PDB file of C-alpha atoms in Angstrom:
ATOM      1  CA  MET M 287      11.885 -15.407 -30.462  1.00 83.00           C
ATOM      2  CA  LYS M 288       9.497 -15.120 -27.515  1.00 82.00           C
ATOM      3  CA  ASN M 289      11.982 -16.857 -25.187  1.00 87.00           C
ATOM      4  CA  LYS M 290      14.758 -14.504 -26.280  1.00 90.00           C
ATOM      5  CA  ILE M 291      12.625 -11.477 -25.395  1.00 90.00           C
ATOM      6  CA  ILE M 292      11.658 -12.958 -22.034  1.00 88.00           C
ATOM      7  CA  ASN M 293      15.284 -13.817 -21.241  1.00 89.00           C
ATOM      8  CA  PHE M 294      16.359 -10.307 -22.246  1.00 90.00           C
ATOM      9  CA  LEU M 295      13.735  -8.749 -19.966  1.00 89.00           C
ATOM     10  CA  ARG M 296      14.802 -11.034 -17.106  1.00 90.00           C
ATOM     11  CA  ASP M 297      18.406  -9.998 -17.581  1.00 91.00           C
ATOM     12  CA  ALA M 298      17.477  -6.321 -17.886  1.00 93.00           C
ATOM     13  CA  PHE M 299      15.063  -6.228 -14.937  1.00 94.00           C
ATOM     14  CA  PRO M 300      17.610  -5.214 -12.241  1.00 94.00           C
ATOM     15  CA  PHE M 301      18.812  -2.352 -14.446  1.00 96.00           C
ATOM     16  CA  ILE M 302      15.237  -1.276 -15.163  1.00 95.00           C
ATOM     17  CA  ALA M 303      14.343  -1.502 -11.455  1.00 95.00           C
ATOM     18  CA  VAL M 304      17.170   0.890 -10.557  1.00 96.00           C
ATOM     19  CA  ILE M 305      16.097   3.376 -13.220  1.00 96.00           C
ATOM     20  CA  VAL M 306      12.417   3.235 -12.220  1.00 96.00           C
ATOM     21  CA  LEU M 307      13.102   3.548  -8.482  1.00 95.00           C
ATOM     22  CA  TRP M 308      15.454   6.469  -9.094  1.00 95.00           C
ATOM     23  CA  ARG M 309      12.952   8.241 -11.373  1.00 95.00           C
ATOM     24  CA  LEU M 310      10.060   7.799  -8.918  1.00 93.00           C
ATOM     25  CA  SER M 311      11.525  10.150  -6.379  1.00 90.00           C
ATOM     26  CA  ALA M 312       9.141  11.853  -3.973  1.00 89.00           C
ATOM     27  CA  ALA M 313      10.079  14.068  -1.051  1.00 86.00           C
ATOM     28  CA  PHE M 314       8.636  11.864   1.686  1.00 87.00           C
ATOM     29  CA  TRP M 315       8.459   8.330   0.244  1.00 91.00           C
ATOM     30  CA  ASN M 316      11.540   8.222  -1.959  1.00 92.00           C
ATOM     31  CA  PRO M 317      13.759  11.264  -1.344  1.00 92.00           C
ATOM     32  CA  ALA M 318      16.188  11.774  -4.217  1.00 91.00           C
ATOM     33  CA  GLY M 319      15.396   8.285  -5.514  1.00 93.00           C
ATOM     34  CA  ILE M 320      17.109   6.614  -2.543  1.00 95.00           C
ATOM     35  CA  LEU M 321      15.041   3.442  -2.994  1.00 95.00           C
ATOM     36  CA  ALA M 322      17.252   2.688  -5.988  1.00 96.00           C
ATOM     37  CA  ILE M 323      19.962   1.808  -3.464  1.00 97.00           C
ATOM     38  CA  ILE M 324      18.111  -1.467  -2.755  1.00 96.00           C
ATOM     39  CA  PRO M 325      18.603  -3.100  -6.183  1.00 97.00           C
ATOM     40  CA  ILE M 326      22.029  -1.453  -6.403  1.00 97.00           C
ATOM     41  CA  PHE M 327      23.107  -3.172  -3.185  1.00 96.00           C
ATOM     42  CA  TYR M 328      21.389  -6.489  -3.927  1.00 95.00           C
ATOM     43  CA  CYS M 329      22.596  -6.847  -7.513  1.00 94.00           C
ATOM     44  CA  SER M 330      26.128  -5.705  -6.691  1.00 94.00           C
ATOM     45  CA  PHE M 331      26.843  -7.647  -3.520  1.00 92.00           C
ATOM     46  CA  VAL M 332      24.275 -10.378  -2.810  1.00 92.00           C
ATOM     47  CA  ARG M 333      23.481 -11.575  -6.330  1.00 91.00           C
ATOM     48  CA  PRO M 334      26.252 -10.068  -8.472  1.00 91.00           C
ATOM     49  CA  ILE M 335      25.271  -9.378 -12.048  1.00 91.00           C
ATOM     50  CA  PRO M 336      27.910  -8.915 -14.761  1.00 89.00           C
ATOM     51  CA  TRP M 337      28.515  -5.264 -15.670  1.00 91.00           C
ATOM     52  CA  PHE M 338      26.229  -4.042 -12.898  1.00 95.00           C
ATOM     53  CA  ALA M 339      28.942  -2.370 -10.786  1.00 93.00           C
ATOM     54  CA  PRO M 340      29.693   0.478 -13.249  1.00 95.00           C
ATOM     55  CA  PHE M 341      25.957   1.010 -13.735  1.00 96.00           C
ATOM     56  CA  ALA M 342      25.470   1.071  -9.954  1.00 96.00           C
ATOM     57  CA  ALA M 343      28.272   3.598  -9.489  1.00 96.00           C
ATOM     58  CA  ILE M 344      26.685   5.869 -12.086  1.00 96.00           C
ATOM     59  CA  PHE M 345      23.323   5.688 -10.339  1.00 96.00           C
ATOM     60  CA  CYS M 346      24.914   6.303  -6.957  1.00 96.00           C
ATOM     61  CA  PHE M 347      26.321   9.450  -8.528  1.00 95.00           C
ATOM     62  CA  LEU M 348      22.840  10.357  -9.805  1.00 95.00           C
ATOM     63  CA  ILE M 349      21.421   9.831  -6.304  1.00 95.00           C
ATOM     64  CA  ASP M 350      24.166  12.168  -5.066  1.00 94.00           C
ATOM     65  CA  TYR M 351      23.138  14.683  -7.699  1.00 94.00           C
ATOM     66  CA  ARG M 352      19.545  14.699  -6.462  1.00 92.00           C
ATOM     67  CA  PHE M 353      20.609  14.699  -2.802  1.00 89.00           C
ATOM     68  CA  ASP M 354      23.053  17.579  -3.396  1.00 87.00           C
ATOM     69  CA  SER M 355      25.609  15.510  -1.508  1.00 87.00           C
ATOM     70  CA  LEU M 356      28.572  15.756  -3.894  1.00 87.00           C
ATOM     71  CA  VAL M 357      29.794  12.168  -4.182  1.00 93.00           C
ATOM     72  CA  PHE M 358      28.743  10.749  -0.805  1.00 95.00           C
ATOM     73  CA  TRP M 359      26.680   7.741  -1.953  1.00 95.00           C
ATOM     74  CA  THR M 360      29.174   7.001  -4.725  1.00 96.00           C
ATOM     75  CA  VAL M 361      32.042   6.952  -2.231  1.00 96.00           C
ATOM     76  CA  MET M 362      30.057   4.804   0.224  1.00 96.00           C
ATOM     77  CA  TYR M 363      29.197   2.341  -2.548  1.00 96.00           C
ATOM     78  CA  CYS M 364      32.790   2.150  -3.785  1.00 95.00           C
ATOM     79  CA  LEU M 365      34.096   1.825  -0.226  1.00 95.00           C
ATOM     80  CA  PHE M 366      31.686  -1.010   0.556  1.00 93.00           C
ATOM     81  CA  TYR M 367      32.467  -2.626  -2.810  1.00 92.00           C
ATOM     82  CA  ALA M 368      36.158  -2.593  -1.895  1.00 92.00           C
ATOM     83  CA  ILE M 369      35.521  -3.926   1.619  1.00 90.00           C
ATOM     84  CA  ILE M 370      33.380  -6.803   0.332  1.00 87.00           C
ATOM     85  CA  GLY M 371      35.869  -7.503  -2.475  1.00 83.00           C
ATOM     86  CA  PHE M 372      38.894  -7.756  -0.180  1.00 85.00           C
ATOM     87  CA  GLN M 373      37.363  -9.886   2.555  1.00 80.00           C
ATOM     88  CA  SER M 374      36.610 -13.595   2.359  1.00 74.00           C
ATOM     89  CA  ILE M 375      34.846 -14.178   5.680  1.00 80.00           C
ATOM     90  CA  ILE M 376      31.299 -13.087   4.858  1.00 78.00           C
ATOM     91  CA  ASP M 377      29.539 -14.599   1.853  1.00 79.00           C
ATOM     92  CA  LEU M 378      26.591 -12.289   1.230  1.00 80.00           C
ATOM     93  CA  SER M 379      24.873 -14.705  -1.134  1.00 79.00           C
ATOM     94  CA  LYS M 380      24.360 -17.148   1.749  1.00 82.00           C
ATOM     95  CA  GLN M 381      23.001 -14.648   4.311  1.00 85.00           C
ATOM     96  CA  ASP M 382      19.434 -14.778   5.650  1.00 86.00           C
ATOM     97  CA  ASN M 383      16.746 -12.505   4.180  1.00 87.00           C
ATOM     98  CA  ASN M 384      18.894 -11.583   1.173  1.00 89.00           C
ATOM     99  CA  ALA M 385      21.562 -10.066   3.464  1.00 91.00           C
ATOM    100  CA  LEU M 386      19.114  -7.619   5.055  1.00 94.00           C
ATOM    101  CA  LYS M 387      21.295  -7.156   8.147  1.00 93.00           C
ATOM    102  CA  ILE M 388      24.363  -6.296   6.064  1.00 93.00           C
ATOM    103  CA  PHE M 389      22.271  -3.871   4.014  1.00 95.00           C
ATOM    104  CA  MET M 390      20.998  -2.257   7.204  1.00 96.00           C
ATOM    105  CA  VAL M 391      24.578  -1.809   8.431  1.00 94.00           C
ATOM    106  CA  PHE M 392      25.660  -0.287   5.106  1.00 95.00           C
ATOM    107  CA  PHE M 393      22.624   1.975   4.797  1.00 97.00           C
ATOM    108  CA  GLY M 394      22.443   2.872   8.492  1.00 96.00           C
ATOM    109  CA  ILE M 395      26.091   3.918   8.736  1.00 95.00           C
ATOM    110  CA  SER M 396      25.733   5.911   5.523  1.00 95.00           C
ATOM    111  CA  LEU M 397      22.627   7.733   6.760  1.00 93.00           C
ATOM    112  CA  LEU M 398      24.194   8.354  10.156  1.00 93.00           C
ATOM    113  CA  ILE M 399      27.261   9.952   8.574  1.00 93.00           C
ATOM    114  CA  LEU M 400      25.067  11.955   6.234  1.00 90.00           C
ATOM    115  CA  SER M 401      22.843  13.216   9.054  1.00 89.00           C
ATOM    116  CA  PHE M 402      25.841  14.202  11.216  1.00 89.00           C
ATOM    117  CA  MET M 403      27.316  16.230   8.364  1.00 88.00           C
ATOM    118  CA  ASN M 404      24.511  18.763   8.880  1.00 84.00           C
ATOM    119  CA  PHE M 405      23.398  17.918  12.404  1.00 88.00           C
ATOM    120  CA  ASN M 406      19.978  18.901  13.696  1.00 91.00           C
ATOM    121  CA  VAL M 407      16.986  17.058  15.117  1.00 92.00           C
ATOM    122  CA  SER M 408      15.021  17.316  11.885  1.00 90.00           C
ATOM    123  CA  ASN M 409      17.784  15.567   9.938  1.00 89.00           C
ATOM    124  CA  LEU M 410      18.016  12.800  12.550  1.00 91.00           C
ATOM    125  CA  ILE M 411      14.259  12.188  12.384  1.00 93.00           C
ATOM    126  CA  ARG M 412      14.335  12.222   8.577  1.00 92.00           C
ATOM    127  CA  ALA M 413      17.269   9.794   8.589  1.00 92.00           C
ATOM    128  CA  GLY M 414      15.434   7.501  11.016  1.00 94.00           C
ATOM    129  CA  TRP M 415      12.321   7.509   8.837  1.00 95.00           C
ATOM    130  CA  THR M 416      14.334   6.888   5.664  1.00 95.00           C
ATOM    131  CA  PHE M 417      16.241   4.043   7.320  1.00 96.00           C
ATOM    132  CA  ALA M 418      13.040   2.384   8.548  1.00 96.00           C
ATOM    133  CA  TRP M 419      11.251   2.810   5.217  1.00 96.00           C
ATOM    134  CA  VAL M 420      14.090   1.594   2.988  1.00 96.00           C
ATOM    135  CA  SER M 421      14.879  -1.332   5.316  1.00 96.00           C
ATOM    136  CA  THR M 422      11.210  -2.353   5.286  1.00 96.00           C
ATOM    137  CA  LEU M 423      11.059  -2.278   1.488  1.00 96.00           C
ATOM    138  CA  TYR M 424      14.325  -4.206   1.081  1.00 97.00           C
ATOM    139  CA  ILE M 425      12.762  -7.687   1.373  1.00 95.00           C
ATOM    140  CA  PRO M 426       9.867  -7.128  -1.099  1.00 96.00           C
ATOM    141  CA  VAL M 427      12.099  -5.459  -3.688  1.00 95.00           C
ATOM    142  CA  THR M 428      14.793  -8.144  -3.498  1.00 95.00           C
ATOM    143  CA  ALA M 429      12.170 -10.906  -3.560  1.00 93.00           C
ATOM    144  CA  LEU M 430      10.711  -9.364  -6.722  1.00 94.00           C
ATOM    145  CA  ILE M 431      14.133  -9.166  -8.356  1.00 93.00           C
ATOM    146  CA  LYS M 432      14.885 -12.752  -7.371  1.00 91.00           C
ATOM    147  CA  ARG M 433      11.544 -13.970  -8.697  1.00 92.00           C
ATOM    148  CA  VAL M 434      11.716 -12.108 -11.992  1.00 92.00           C
ATOM    149  CA  CYS M 435      15.341 -12.981 -12.672  1.00 86.00           C
ATOM    150  CA  ASN M 436      14.559 -16.580 -11.710  1.00 74.00           C
ATOM    151  CA  ASP M 437      18.144 -17.144 -10.419  1.00 53.00           C
ATOM    152  CA  ARG M 438      19.238 -19.156 -13.402  1.00 49.00           C
TER     153      ARG M 438
END
């Protein structure tokens, strides 16, 4: 019984991590729950988990809801999901640092597009800070997910 509960919690941890990171939104440290994009990216592309993609799309929509950005993050997620699904050159599961560079490209392009949609210096500075902060937290969050889930 104890092993079943532990295995359930290991399987549920990526889902719980997305919910917790989305709920812990703060204006400066986690605007609109954007830190939830880390486990969404990692568990969708680097270490795919069954049935995680629909869950991730829903939470991208919820991030959009808090950002007041219509369906921007949802579209970016679905677009990247399609790009990764149709190509066979890059295997994200074998990239260094849990595919940090690919995440930075995905997140950086998304933030750049988002900041140019309402262009001003304040938005560029905010986008730069958000990019630096989320990219810095990518490795610890993915390492925690990898350790808890134990990559069975």
